[in-house]
CSV table of C-alpha atoms in Angstrom, one decimal:
chain,number,residue,atom,x,y,z
A,24,MET,CA,-97.8,113.6,128.1
A,25,VAL,CA,-96.0,113.7,131.5
A,26,LYS,CA,-99.2,115.0,133.2
A,27,HIS,CA,-101.3,112.2,131.6
A,28,SER,CA,-98.8,109.5,132.8
A,29,ALA,CA,-98.9,111.0,136.3
A,30,THR,CA,-102.7,110.9,136.4
A,31,LYS,CA,-102.7,107.4,135.1
A,32,SER,CA,-100.2,106.4,137.8
A,33,ILE,CA,-102.3,108.0,140.5
A,34,LYS,CA,-105.4,106.1,139.3
A,35,TRP,CA,-103.5,102.8,139.3
A,36,GLY,CA,-102.1,103.5,142.7
A,37,SER,CA,-105.5,104.3,144.1
A,38,LEU,CA,-106.9,101.1,142.6
A,39,ILE,CA,-104.0,99.0,144.1
A,40,ALA,CA,-104.5,100.6,147.5
A,41,PHE,CA,-108.3,99.9,147.4
A,42,VAL,CA,-107.8,96.3,146.4
A,43,ALA,CA,-105.1,95.9,149.2
A,44,PHE,CA,-107.5,97.5,151.7
A,45,LEU,CA,-110.4,95.2,150.5
A,46,ILE,CA,-108.2,92.1,150.9
A,47,TRP,CA,-107.0,93.2,154.4
A,48,TRP,CA,-110.6,94.0,155.4
A,49,LEU,CA,-111.8,90.6,154.1
A,50,PHE,CA,-109.0,88.8,156.0
A,51,PHE,CA,-110.0,90.4,159.3
A,52,LEU,CA,-113.7,90.3,158.6
A,53,LEU,CA,-114.4,87.4,160.9
A,54,PRO,CA,-114.3,88.1,164.6
A,55,GLY,CA,-112.3,85.9,166.9
A,56,PRO,CA,-113.9,84.0,168.5
A,57,LEU,CA,-116.8,83.9,166.2
A,58,PHE,CA,-119.4,83.8,169.0
A,59,GLN,CA,-119.3,85.5,172.3
A,60,ASN,CA,-122.1,83.4,173.8
A,61,THR,CA,-122.2,81.6,177.1
A,62,TYR,CA,-123.2,77.9,177.0
A,63,SER,CA,-125.1,75.4,179.1
A,64,PHE,CA,-123.0,73.1,181.2
A,65,VAL,CA,-123.7,69.6,180.0
A,66,LEU,CA,-122.9,66.4,182.0
A,67,GLU,CA,-122.7,63.1,180.1
A,68,ASP,CA,-122.3,59.5,181.2
A,69,LYS,CA,-119.4,57.3,180.0
A,70,ASN,CA,-121.2,56.6,176.7
A,71,GLY,CA,-122.0,60.2,176.0
A,72,GLU,CA,-125.7,60.0,177.2
A,73,LEU,CA,-127.1,63.1,178.8
A,74,LEU,CA,-127.3,63.0,182.6
A,75,GLY,CA,-128.1,66.7,183.1
A,76,ALA,CA,-127.5,70.3,182.1
A,77,VAL,CA,-127.4,73.8,183.6
A,78,ILE,CA,-128.9,76.7,181.6
A,79,ALA,CA,-126.4,79.2,180.3
A,80,GLU,CA,-125.8,82.5,182.1
A,81,ASP,CA,-128.0,84.4,179.6
A,82,GLU,CA,-130.9,82.1,180.5
A,83,GLN,CA,-130.7,80.3,177.1
A,84,TRP,CA,-130.6,76.5,176.6
A,85,ARG,CA,-127.5,76.6,174.4
A,86,PHE,CA,-125.4,73.4,174.4
A,87,PRO,CA,-121.8,73.5,173.3
A,88,SER,CA,-121.2,72.2,169.8
A,89,PRO,CA,-121.2,68.4,169.5
A,90,ASP,CA,-118.7,66.5,167.3
A,91,SER,CA,-121.2,65.7,164.6
A,92,LEU,CA,-124.7,66.0,163.3
A,93,PRO,CA,-127.2,63.2,162.5
A,94,GLU,CA,-127.6,62.5,158.8
A,95,THR,CA,-131.4,62.8,159.1
A,96,TYR,CA,-131.2,66.4,160.2
A,97,ILE,CA,-128.5,67.3,157.6
A,98,ARG,CA,-130.6,66.0,154.7
A,99,ALA,CA,-133.7,67.8,156.0
A,100,LEU,CA,-131.9,71.0,156.5
A,101,LEU,CA,-130.2,71.1,153.1
A,102,THR,CA,-133.4,70.1,151.3
A,103,PHE,CA,-135.2,73.0,153.0
A,104,GLU,CA,-132.6,75.7,153.2
A,105,ASP,CA,-129.7,75.1,150.8
A,106,LYS,CA,-129.8,72.2,148.4
A,107,ARG,CA,-126.6,73.3,146.6
A,108,PHE,CA,-124.7,73.8,149.9
A,109,TYR,CA,-121.8,71.4,148.9
A,110,TYR,CA,-121.4,72.9,145.5
A,111,HIS,CA,-121.3,76.7,146.0
A,112,PRO,CA,-118.6,78.9,147.6
A,113,GLY,CA,-120.9,80.5,150.2
A,114,LEU,CA,-123.1,82.3,147.7
A,115,ASP,CA,-125.8,80.6,145.6
A,116,VAL,CA,-126.3,82.9,142.5
A,117,PHE,CA,-129.4,80.9,141.4
A,118,ALA,CA,-131.1,81.2,144.8
A,119,ILE,CA,-130.3,85.0,144.9
A,120,LEU,CA,-131.8,85.5,141.4
A,121,ARG,CA,-134.8,83.4,142.3
A,122,ALA,CA,-135.4,85.4,145.5
A,123,ALA,CA,-135.0,88.7,143.7
A,124,LYS,CA,-137.6,87.6,141.1
A,125,GLN,CA,-140.0,86.5,143.9
A,126,ASN,CA,-139.5,89.8,145.8
A,127,ILE,CA,-140.1,91.9,142.7
A,128,SER,CA,-143.2,90.0,141.8
A,129,SER,CA,-144.8,90.2,145.3
A,130,GLY,CA,-143.7,93.8,145.9
A,131,LYS,CA,-142.2,92.8,149.3
A,132,ILE,CA,-139.4,90.6,150.7
A,133,VAL,CA,-140.7,87.1,150.7
A,134,SER,CA,-137.4,85.3,150.1
A,135,GLY,CA,-133.8,86.2,150.9
A,136,GLY,CA,-131.9,83.6,148.9
A,137,SER,CA,-129.5,83.2,151.8
A,138,THR,CA,-127.2,80.2,152.0
A,139,ILE,CA,-126.4,78.3,155.2
A,140,SER,CA,-123.1,80.2,155.2
A,141,MET,CA,-124.9,83.5,154.9
A,142,GLN,CA,-127.3,82.7,157.7
A,143,LEU,CA,-124.3,81.7,159.9
A,144,ALA,CA,-122.7,85.0,159.1
A,145,ARG,CA,-125.9,86.8,160.3
A,146,MET,CA,-125.9,84.7,163.5
A,147,ILE,CA,-122.2,85.8,164.1
A,148,ARG,CA,-123.1,89.4,163.5
A,149,GLY,CA,-126.1,89.1,165.8
A,150,SER,CA,-128.1,91.3,163.4
A,151,GLU,CA,-131.7,90.8,162.3
A,152,LYS,CA,-131.7,93.7,159.9
A,153,ARG,CA,-132.3,92.9,156.2
A,154,ARG,CA,-130.9,96.0,154.5
A,155,VAL,CA,-129.0,95.7,151.3
A,156,TRP,CA,-125.8,96.7,153.1
A,157,ASP,CA,-126.3,93.9,155.7
A,158,LYS,CA,-126.9,91.4,153.0
A,159,PHE,CA,-123.6,92.5,151.3
A,160,ILE,CA,-121.7,92.1,154.5
A,161,GLU,CA,-123.2,88.6,155.0
A,162,MET,CA,-122.2,87.6,151.5
A,163,LEU,CA,-118.5,88.6,152.2
A,164,MET,CA,-118.5,86.9,155.5
A,165,ALA,CA,-120.0,83.8,153.9
A,166,LEU,CA,-117.1,83.7,151.4
A,167,ARG,CA,-114.6,84.2,154.2
A,168,LEU,CA,-116.2,81.4,156.3
A,169,GLU,CA,-116.0,79.1,153.3
A,170,LEU,CA,-112.3,79.9,152.9
A,171,LYS,CA,-111.5,79.2,156.6
A,172,PHE,CA,-113.8,76.3,157.5
A,173,SER,CA,-114.9,73.0,155.9
A,174,LYS,CA,-118.5,72.5,154.8
A,175,ASP,CA,-119.1,70.1,157.8
A,176,GLU,CA,-117.7,72.7,160.2
A,177,ILE,CA,-120.0,75.3,158.9
A,178,LEU,CA,-123.0,73.0,159.2
A,179,LEU,CA,-122.0,72.2,162.8
A,180,MET,CA,-121.7,75.9,163.7
A,181,TYR,CA,-125.0,76.7,162.1
A,182,ALA,CA,-126.9,73.9,163.9
A,183,SER,CA,-125.3,74.7,167.2
A,184,HIS,CA,-126.3,78.4,167.2
A,185,ALA,CA,-129.5,78.5,165.2
A,186,PRO,CA,-132.6,79.8,167.1
A,187,PHE,CA,-135.3,77.2,167.7
A,188,GLY,CA,-137.9,79.4,169.5
A,189,GLY,CA,-138.2,80.7,173.0
A,190,ASN,CA,-134.9,80.4,174.9
A,191,VAL,CA,-133.8,77.3,173.0
A,192,VAL,CA,-130.7,77.6,170.8
A,193,GLY,CA,-129.0,74.9,168.8
A,194,LEU,CA,-130.1,71.5,167.6
A,195,GLU,CA,-129.0,69.4,170.6
A,196,ALA,CA,-130.9,71.6,173.1
A,197,ALA,CA,-133.9,71.7,170.8
A,198,CYS,CA,-134.1,67.9,170.5
A,199,TRP,CA,-134.1,67.5,174.3
A,200,ARG,CA,-136.5,70.4,175.0
A,201,TYR,CA,-139.0,69.5,172.2
A,202,PHE,CA,-138.7,65.7,171.8
A,203,GLY,CA,-137.0,64.6,175.0
A,204,LYS,CA,-134.3,62.7,173.2
A,205,SER,CA,-130.8,63.1,171.7
A,206,PRO,CA,-130.4,64.2,168.1
A,207,GLU,CA,-129.2,60.8,167.1
A,208,ASP,CA,-132.6,59.3,167.9
A,209,MET,CA,-134.8,61.8,166.0
A,210,SER,CA,-137.2,60.6,163.3
A,211,TRP,CA,-137.5,62.1,159.9
A,212,ALA,CA,-140.6,64.1,161.1
A,213,GLU,CA,-138.7,65.5,164.0
A,214,GLY,CA,-135.7,66.3,161.8
A,215,ALA,CA,-138.0,68.1,159.3
A,216,THR,CA,-139.6,70.1,162.2
A,217,LEU,CA,-136.2,71.3,163.4
A,218,ALA,CA,-135.0,72.0,159.9
A,219,VAL,CA,-137.8,74.5,159.3
A,220,LEU,CA,-137.9,76.1,162.8
A,221,PRO,CA,-134.9,78.5,162.5
A,222,ASN,CA,-136.6,80.0,159.5
A,223,SER,CA,-139.6,80.8,161.7
A,224,PRO,CA,-138.8,80.1,165.3
A,225,ALA,CA,-142.0,81.7,166.6
A,226,LEU,CA,-144.0,78.8,165.2
A,227,ILE,CA,-143.0,76.4,168.0
A,228,HIS,CA,-145.0,78.1,170.7
A,229,PRO,CA,-147.5,75.6,172.1
A,230,GLY,CA,-151.1,76.3,171.1
A,231,ARG,CA,-150.1,78.8,168.4
A,232,ASN,CA,-149.4,78.5,164.7
A,233,ARG,CA,-149.8,74.7,164.8
A,234,GLU,CA,-151.3,74.4,161.3
A,235,ARG,CA,-148.5,76.5,159.7
A,236,LEU,CA,-145.8,74.6,161.4
A,237,THR,CA,-147.4,71.3,160.5
A,238,ASP,CA,-147.8,72.4,156.9
A,239,LYS,CA,-144.2,73.5,156.6
A,240,ARG,CA,-143.0,70.3,158.1
A,241,ASN,CA,-145.2,68.1,155.8
A,242,GLN,CA,-144.2,70.0,152.7
A,243,LEU,CA,-140.6,69.3,153.5
A,244,LEU,CA,-141.3,65.7,154.2
A,245,LYS,CA,-142.9,65.4,150.8
A,246,ARG,CA,-139.7,66.8,149.2
A,247,LEU,CA,-137.6,64.4,151.2
A,248,HIS,CA,-139.8,61.5,149.9
A,249,GLN,CA,-139.5,62.8,146.3
A,250,ASN,CA,-135.7,62.8,146.8
A,251,GLY,CA,-135.9,59.1,147.7
A,252,TYR,CA,-135.0,59.2,151.4
A,253,PHE,CA,-138.0,57.1,152.4
A,254,ASP,CA,-141.0,55.3,150.9
A,255,GLN,CA,-144.7,56.4,150.6
A,256,LEU,CA,-145.8,54.5,153.7
A,257,SER,CA,-143.1,56.1,155.8
A,258,LEU,CA,-144.1,59.5,154.4
A,259,GLU,CA,-147.7,58.9,155.5
A,260,LEU,CA,-146.6,57.8,159.0
A,261,TYR,CA,-144.2,60.7,159.4
A,262,MET,CA,-146.9,63.2,158.4
A,263,GLU,CA,-149.2,61.7,161.2
A,264,GLU,CA,-146.6,62.4,163.9
A,265,PRO,CA,-147.8,65.0,166.3
A,266,LEU,CA,-145.9,68.2,167.0
A,267,PRO,CA,-144.5,68.8,170.5
A,268,GLU,CA,-147.1,70.1,172.8
A,269,ARG,CA,-144.8,71.7,175.4
A,270,PRO,CA,-141.1,71.6,176.2
A,271,PHE,CA,-139.7,68.6,178.1
A,272,SER,CA,-137.7,69.0,181.2
A,273,LEU,CA,-134.1,67.9,180.7
A,274,PRO,CA,-132.8,64.8,182.4
A,275,ALA,CA,-131.6,65.4,186.0
A,276,LEU,CA,-130.2,62.0,186.9
A,277,SER,CA,-127.3,63.1,189.0
A,278,PRO,CA,-127.7,66.7,190.2
A,279,GLN,CA,-124.9,66.4,192.8
A,280,LEU,CA,-122.4,65.2,190.3
A,281,LEU,CA,-123.6,67.9,187.9
A,282,GLN,CA,-122.8,70.7,190.3
A,283,LEU,CA,-119.5,69.1,191.4
A,284,ALA,CA,-118.3,68.7,187.8
A,285,ARG,CA,-119.3,72.2,187.0
A,286,SER,CA,-117.5,73.7,190.0
A,287,ASN,CA,-114.4,71.6,189.4
A,288,HIS,CA,-114.1,72.4,185.7
A,289,PRO,CA,-114.7,76.2,185.2
A,290,GLY,CA,-114.6,77.3,181.6
A,291,GLN,CA,-115.5,73.8,180.4
A,292,PHE,CA,-119.1,73.3,179.1
A,293,ARG,CA,-119.3,69.6,178.4
A,294,PHE,CA,-118.0,66.9,180.8
A,295,ARG,CA,-118.1,63.2,180.3
A,296,SER,CA,-118.1,61.2,183.6
A,297,SER,CA,-117.4,57.6,184.3
A,298,VAL,CA,-121.0,57.0,185.4
A,299,ASP,CA,-123.2,54.6,183.4
A,300,ARG,CA,-126.6,56.2,182.8
A,301,ASP,CA,-128.5,52.9,182.9
């Protein structure tokens, strides 16, 4: 009887120790800071309009995170990637089950069922591996991200670090490089294009994969139309918008001020001047 009680106590002690370790590990699961990237130095005028930018040290166009995202892009992104984003805790069980069914039916991985939070976790880890263990880690990190950050903060981090093809990282840099405009001025067609690109960033290369990218964009536009975001005529017009042919050069309206601001503010990546762009 005494031996049985001792064995039971050891089992309970081991279980408590494992749970305590799991909680501790989950608490420290997120690195600090989340990203170790360098960023482009961005110079703005007094109204927040872009005057110029310097590419990041790793030769990536990666702008520092803005304060907000345009609603057009948010609606397009969530419709394409994670329609239950605001209702799940980082994991979407329905999406995971659907992806598992599709993968079993096709005999290969055709869908991952990853939420925006899980994709953000993969960006933080910097891993492109799709093993079961990696997926499990991303799930735990997604839960931890949801505990620490708001939904809007998670969306902002995702949009600021998502790959958009070539050396373009983040929504703001992608808008300027591919459309020559700020995110606030993007059309539904442009928002849909940028919503599908992180899923297949290689599709943006000029002269390649144009039909696939156009088809993915237009399929998303049809879903947005079905969800009531714009009417039939607008849908037809958006589907006629051409894809970007080549990257745009970023504005370079005040190169001397850009270099002066950059040298005078080391460690700062976005500087708003008193200059009026117009």
